[in-house]
Tab-separated table of C-alpha atoms in Angstrom:
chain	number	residue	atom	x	y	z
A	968	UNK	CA	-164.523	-8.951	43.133
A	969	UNK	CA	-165.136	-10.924	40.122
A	970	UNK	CA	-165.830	-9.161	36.539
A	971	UNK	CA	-166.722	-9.754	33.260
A	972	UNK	CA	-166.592	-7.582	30.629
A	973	UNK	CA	-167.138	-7.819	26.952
A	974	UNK	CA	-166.179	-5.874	24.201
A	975	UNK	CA	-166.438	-6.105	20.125
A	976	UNK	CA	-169.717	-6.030	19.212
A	977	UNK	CA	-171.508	-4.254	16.497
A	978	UNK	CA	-173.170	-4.595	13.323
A	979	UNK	CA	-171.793	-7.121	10.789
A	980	UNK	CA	-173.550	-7.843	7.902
A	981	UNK	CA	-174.407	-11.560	6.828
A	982	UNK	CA	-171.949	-13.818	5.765
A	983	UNK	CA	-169.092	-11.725	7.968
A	984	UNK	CA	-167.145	-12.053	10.896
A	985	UNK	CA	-166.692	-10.705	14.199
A	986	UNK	CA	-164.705	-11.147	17.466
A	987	UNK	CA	-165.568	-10.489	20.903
A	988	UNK	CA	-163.658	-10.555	23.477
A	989	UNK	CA	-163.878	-10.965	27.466
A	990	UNK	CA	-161.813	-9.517	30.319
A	991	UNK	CA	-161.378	-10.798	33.153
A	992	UNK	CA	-160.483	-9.897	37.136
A	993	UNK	CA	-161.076	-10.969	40.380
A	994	UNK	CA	-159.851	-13.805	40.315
A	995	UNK	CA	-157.595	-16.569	38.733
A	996	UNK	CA	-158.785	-16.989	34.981
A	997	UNK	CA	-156.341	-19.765	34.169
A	998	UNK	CA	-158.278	-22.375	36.856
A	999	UNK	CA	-161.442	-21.899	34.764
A	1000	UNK	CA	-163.396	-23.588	32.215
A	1001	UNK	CA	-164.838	-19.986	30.208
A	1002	UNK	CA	-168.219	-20.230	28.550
A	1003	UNK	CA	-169.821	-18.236	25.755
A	1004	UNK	CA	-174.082	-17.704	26.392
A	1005	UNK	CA	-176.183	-16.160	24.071
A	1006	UNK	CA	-180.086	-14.358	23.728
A	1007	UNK	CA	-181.754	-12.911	21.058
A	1008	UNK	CA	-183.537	-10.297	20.935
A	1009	UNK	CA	-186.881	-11.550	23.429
A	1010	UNK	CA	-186.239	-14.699	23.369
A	1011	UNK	CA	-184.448	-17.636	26.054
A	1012	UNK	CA	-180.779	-18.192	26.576
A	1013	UNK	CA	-178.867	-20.345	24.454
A	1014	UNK	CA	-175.535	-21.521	25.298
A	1015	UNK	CA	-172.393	-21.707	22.692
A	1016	UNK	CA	-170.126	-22.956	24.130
A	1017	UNK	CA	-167.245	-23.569	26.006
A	1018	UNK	CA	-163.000	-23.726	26.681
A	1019	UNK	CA	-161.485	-25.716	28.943
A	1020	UNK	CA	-158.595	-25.190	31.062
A	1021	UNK	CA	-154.159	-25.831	30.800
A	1022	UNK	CA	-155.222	-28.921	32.337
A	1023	UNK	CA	-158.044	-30.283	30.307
A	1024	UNK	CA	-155.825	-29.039	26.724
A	1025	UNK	CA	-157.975	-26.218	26.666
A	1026	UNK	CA	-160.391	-28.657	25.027
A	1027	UNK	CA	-163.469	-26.774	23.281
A	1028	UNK	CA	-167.092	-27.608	22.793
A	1029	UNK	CA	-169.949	-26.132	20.862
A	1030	UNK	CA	-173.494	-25.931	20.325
A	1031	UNK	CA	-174.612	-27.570	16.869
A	1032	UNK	CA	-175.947	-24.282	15.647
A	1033	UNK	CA	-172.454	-22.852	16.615
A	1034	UNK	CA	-170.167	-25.622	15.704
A	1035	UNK	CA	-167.303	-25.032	12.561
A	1036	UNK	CA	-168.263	-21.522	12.223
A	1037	UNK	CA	-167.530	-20.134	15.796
A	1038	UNK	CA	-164.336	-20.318	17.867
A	1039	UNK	CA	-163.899	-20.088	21.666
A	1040	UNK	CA	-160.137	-19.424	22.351
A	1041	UNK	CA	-158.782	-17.258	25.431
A	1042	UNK	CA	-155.177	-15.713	26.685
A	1043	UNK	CA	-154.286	-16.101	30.318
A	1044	UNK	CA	-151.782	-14.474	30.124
A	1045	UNK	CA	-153.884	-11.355	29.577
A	1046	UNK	CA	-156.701	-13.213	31.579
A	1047	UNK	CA	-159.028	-12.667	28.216
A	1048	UNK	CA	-161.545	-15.005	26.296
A	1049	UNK	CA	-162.382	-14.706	22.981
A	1050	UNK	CA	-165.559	-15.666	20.520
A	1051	UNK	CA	-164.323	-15.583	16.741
A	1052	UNK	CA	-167.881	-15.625	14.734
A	1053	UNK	CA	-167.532	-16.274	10.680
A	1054	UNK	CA	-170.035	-16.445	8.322
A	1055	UNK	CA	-172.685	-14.898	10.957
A	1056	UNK	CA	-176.384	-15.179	9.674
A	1057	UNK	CA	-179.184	-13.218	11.285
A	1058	UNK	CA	-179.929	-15.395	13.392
A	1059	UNK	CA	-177.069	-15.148	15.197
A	1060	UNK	CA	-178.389	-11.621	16.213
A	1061	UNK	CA	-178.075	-11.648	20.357
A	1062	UNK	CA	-176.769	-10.495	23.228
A	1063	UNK	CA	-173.433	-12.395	23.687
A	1064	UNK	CA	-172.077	-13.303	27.873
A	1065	UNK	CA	-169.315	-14.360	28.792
A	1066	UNK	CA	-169.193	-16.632	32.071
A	1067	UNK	CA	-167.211	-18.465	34.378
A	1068	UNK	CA	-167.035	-22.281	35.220
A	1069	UNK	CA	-166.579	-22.669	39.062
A	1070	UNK	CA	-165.489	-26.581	37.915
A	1071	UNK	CA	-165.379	-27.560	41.438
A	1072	UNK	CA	-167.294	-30.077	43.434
A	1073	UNK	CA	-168.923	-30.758	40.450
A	1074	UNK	CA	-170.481	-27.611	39.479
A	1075	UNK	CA	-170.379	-26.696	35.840
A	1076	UNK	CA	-172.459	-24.314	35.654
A	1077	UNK	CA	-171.614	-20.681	35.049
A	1078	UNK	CA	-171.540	-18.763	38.589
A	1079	UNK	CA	-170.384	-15.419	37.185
A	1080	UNK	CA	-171.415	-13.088	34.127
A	1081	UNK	CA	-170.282	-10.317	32.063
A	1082	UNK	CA	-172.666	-7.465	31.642
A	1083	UNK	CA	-173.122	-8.949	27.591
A	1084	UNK	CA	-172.277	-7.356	24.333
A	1085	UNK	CA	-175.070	-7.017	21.272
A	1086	UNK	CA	-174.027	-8.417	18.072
A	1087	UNK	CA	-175.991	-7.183	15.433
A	1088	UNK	CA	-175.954	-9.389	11.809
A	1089	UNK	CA	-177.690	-7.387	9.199
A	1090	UNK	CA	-177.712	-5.849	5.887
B	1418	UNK	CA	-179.075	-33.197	22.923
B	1419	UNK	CA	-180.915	-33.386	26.122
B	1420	UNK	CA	-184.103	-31.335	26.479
B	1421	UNK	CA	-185.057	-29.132	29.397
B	1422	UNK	CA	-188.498	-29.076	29.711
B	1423	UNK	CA	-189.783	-26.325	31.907
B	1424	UNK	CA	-193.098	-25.066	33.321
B	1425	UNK	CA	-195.174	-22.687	33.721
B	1426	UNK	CA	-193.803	-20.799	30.596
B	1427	UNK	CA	-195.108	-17.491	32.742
B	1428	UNK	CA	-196.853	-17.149	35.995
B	1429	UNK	CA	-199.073	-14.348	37.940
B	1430	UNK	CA	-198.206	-14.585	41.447
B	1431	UNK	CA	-198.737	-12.040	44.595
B	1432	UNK	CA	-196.126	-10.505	46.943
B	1433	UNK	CA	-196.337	-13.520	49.474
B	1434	UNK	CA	-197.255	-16.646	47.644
B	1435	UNK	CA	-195.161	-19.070	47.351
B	1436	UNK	CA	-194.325	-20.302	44.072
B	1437	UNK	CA	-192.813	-23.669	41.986
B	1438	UNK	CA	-191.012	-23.942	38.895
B	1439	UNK	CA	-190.285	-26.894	37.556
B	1440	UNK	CA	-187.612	-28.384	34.992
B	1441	UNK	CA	-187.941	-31.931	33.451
B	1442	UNK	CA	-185.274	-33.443	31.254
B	1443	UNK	CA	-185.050	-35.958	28.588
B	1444	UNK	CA	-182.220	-37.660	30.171
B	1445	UNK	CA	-181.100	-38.671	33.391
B	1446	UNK	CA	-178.797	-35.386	35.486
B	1447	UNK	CA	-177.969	-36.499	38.614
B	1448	UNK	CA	-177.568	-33.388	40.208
B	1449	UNK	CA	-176.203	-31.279	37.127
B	1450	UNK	CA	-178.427	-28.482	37.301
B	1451	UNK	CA	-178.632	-24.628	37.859
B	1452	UNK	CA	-181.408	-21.756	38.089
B	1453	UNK	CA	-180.990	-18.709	37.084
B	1454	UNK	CA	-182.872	-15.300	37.818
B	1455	UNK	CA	-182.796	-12.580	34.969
B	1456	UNK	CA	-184.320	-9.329	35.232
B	1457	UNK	CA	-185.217	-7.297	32.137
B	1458	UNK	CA	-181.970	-5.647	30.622
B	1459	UNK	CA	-179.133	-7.645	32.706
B	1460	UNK	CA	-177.311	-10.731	32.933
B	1461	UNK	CA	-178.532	-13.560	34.460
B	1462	UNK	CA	-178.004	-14.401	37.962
B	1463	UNK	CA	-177.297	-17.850	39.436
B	1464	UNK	CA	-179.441	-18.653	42.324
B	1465	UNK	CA	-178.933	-22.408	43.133
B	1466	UNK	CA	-176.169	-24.979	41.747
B	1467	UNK	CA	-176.014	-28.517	41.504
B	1468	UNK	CA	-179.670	-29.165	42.113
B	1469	UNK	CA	-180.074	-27.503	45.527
B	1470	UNK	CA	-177.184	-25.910	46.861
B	1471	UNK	CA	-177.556	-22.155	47.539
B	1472	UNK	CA	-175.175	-19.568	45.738
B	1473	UNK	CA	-173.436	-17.134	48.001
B	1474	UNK	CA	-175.207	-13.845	48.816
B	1475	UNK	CA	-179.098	-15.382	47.414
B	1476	UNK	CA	-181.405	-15.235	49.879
B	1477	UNK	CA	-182.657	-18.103	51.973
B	1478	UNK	CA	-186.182	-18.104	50.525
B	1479	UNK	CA	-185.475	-19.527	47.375
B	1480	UNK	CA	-184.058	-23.505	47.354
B	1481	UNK	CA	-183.651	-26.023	44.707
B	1482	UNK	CA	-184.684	-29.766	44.673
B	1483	UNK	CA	-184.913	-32.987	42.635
B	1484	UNK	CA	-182.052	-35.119	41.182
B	1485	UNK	CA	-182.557	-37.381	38.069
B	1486	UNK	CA	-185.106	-35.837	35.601
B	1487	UNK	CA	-187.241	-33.366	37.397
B	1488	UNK	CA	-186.096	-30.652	39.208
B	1489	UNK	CA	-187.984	-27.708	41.026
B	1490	UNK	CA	-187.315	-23.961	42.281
B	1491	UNK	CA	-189.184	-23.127	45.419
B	1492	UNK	CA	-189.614	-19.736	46.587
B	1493	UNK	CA	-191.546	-19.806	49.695
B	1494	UNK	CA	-192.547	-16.012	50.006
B	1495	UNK	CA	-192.486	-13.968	46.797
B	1496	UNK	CA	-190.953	-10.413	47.450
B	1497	UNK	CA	-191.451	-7.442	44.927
B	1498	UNK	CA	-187.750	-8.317	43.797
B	1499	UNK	CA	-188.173	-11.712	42.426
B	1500	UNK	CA	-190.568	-10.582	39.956
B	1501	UNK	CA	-188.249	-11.623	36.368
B	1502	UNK	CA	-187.874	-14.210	34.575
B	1503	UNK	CA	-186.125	-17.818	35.853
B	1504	UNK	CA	-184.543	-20.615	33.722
B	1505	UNK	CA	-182.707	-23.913	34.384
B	1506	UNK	CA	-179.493	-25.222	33.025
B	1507	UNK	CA	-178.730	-28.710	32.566
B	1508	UNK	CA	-174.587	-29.284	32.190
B	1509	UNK	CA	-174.519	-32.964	32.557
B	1510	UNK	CA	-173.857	-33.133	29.011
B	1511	UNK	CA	-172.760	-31.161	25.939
B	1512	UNK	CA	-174.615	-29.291	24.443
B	1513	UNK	CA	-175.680	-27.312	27.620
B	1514	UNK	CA	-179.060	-26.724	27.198
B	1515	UNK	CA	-181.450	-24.385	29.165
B	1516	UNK	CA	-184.950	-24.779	30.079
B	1517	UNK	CA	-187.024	-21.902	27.794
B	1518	UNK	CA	-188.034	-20.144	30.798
B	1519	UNK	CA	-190.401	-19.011	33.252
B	1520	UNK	CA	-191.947	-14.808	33.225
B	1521	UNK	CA	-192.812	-14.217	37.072
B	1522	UNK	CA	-195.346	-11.576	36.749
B	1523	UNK	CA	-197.372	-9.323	39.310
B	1524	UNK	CA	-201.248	-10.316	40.288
């Protein structure tokens, strides 16, 4: 059975960092592109982006409002993904999900989910 | 960035009806597209990927159509279940980009 499970999250006050992390099972974590989804508090989902596999240099890409301040990295060797978040603002309040990239057959979108972890950016 | 246009923003519906959702984007797709079911408090679930295909385990009375710029999610009987709120995702290109969504709500 696939699962996703995040961990790290908290409150952080503005201008701080954080790092959340992902563990996965279930299957094998190294043949996947890993994505990063976000939604604040009653609002839409937002993606954030996105690591690719071995194969594809474990190339990364970001969402603009994301993009020199957050980091998508992962282990497989501990079959983990990682979002480093510096200088968080308040708007970067949300649930966080992690989620897996079939990357077959051309489908790129995310077919599993982690159960999301809040981050909380506040004074 | 492409945009993901997608309508009704929220819908009242009875157990029965059949109902459309539709996604337009700014660009061109192909096929690139998912919908996703989230229920209040959860993750979101994927229903259909790559325009129409059917995930595992979803059942048969929802489908996906359309290729190019507008896309739709059919359910052809609404069930006491579905009742949540649905959303598109475009990955033809980076940024991802989801549609804002659409509330399913109870007549």
């Amino acid at each position: 059975e696939v699962q996703l499970v995040e961990s790290g999250g908290g409150l952080v006050q503005p201008g701080g960092s954080l790092r959340v992390a992902c563990a996965a099972s279930g299957f094998t974590f190294s043949d996947h592109y890993m994505d990063w989804v976000r939604q604040a508090p009653g609002k839409g989902l937002e993606w954030v982006g996105r690591i690719k596999k071995k194969n594809n240099s474990y190339t990364t890409e970001y969402a603009a409002s994301v993009k020199g301040r957050f980091t998508v990295s992962r282990d497989d060797s501990q079959n983990s993904l990682y979002l480093q978040m510096n200088s968080l603002k308040t708007e970067d309040t949300a649930m966080y999900y992690c989620g897996r990239v079939p990357g077959v057959y051309g489908d790129y979108s995310l077919d599993y989910w982690g159960q999301g972890i809040l981050v909380t950016v506040s004074s | 960035d492409i945009q993901m246009t997608q309508s009704p923003s929220s819908l009242s519906a009875s157990v029965g009806d059949r109902v459309t959702i539709t996604c337009r984007a700014s660009q061109v797709l192909g096929n690139e597209l998912g919908w996703y079911q989230q229920k209040p408090g959860k993750a979101p679930k994927r229903l259909i990927y790559t325009a129409s295909s059917l995930q595992s385990g979803v059942p048969s009375r929802f489908s996906g159509s359309g290729s190019g710029t507008e896309f739709t999610l059919t359910i052809s009987s609404l069930q006491p279940e579905d009742f949540a709120t649905y959303y598109c995702l475009q990955h033809n290109a980076y940024p991802l980009t989801f549609g804002g969504g659409t509330k399913v709500e109870i007549k």
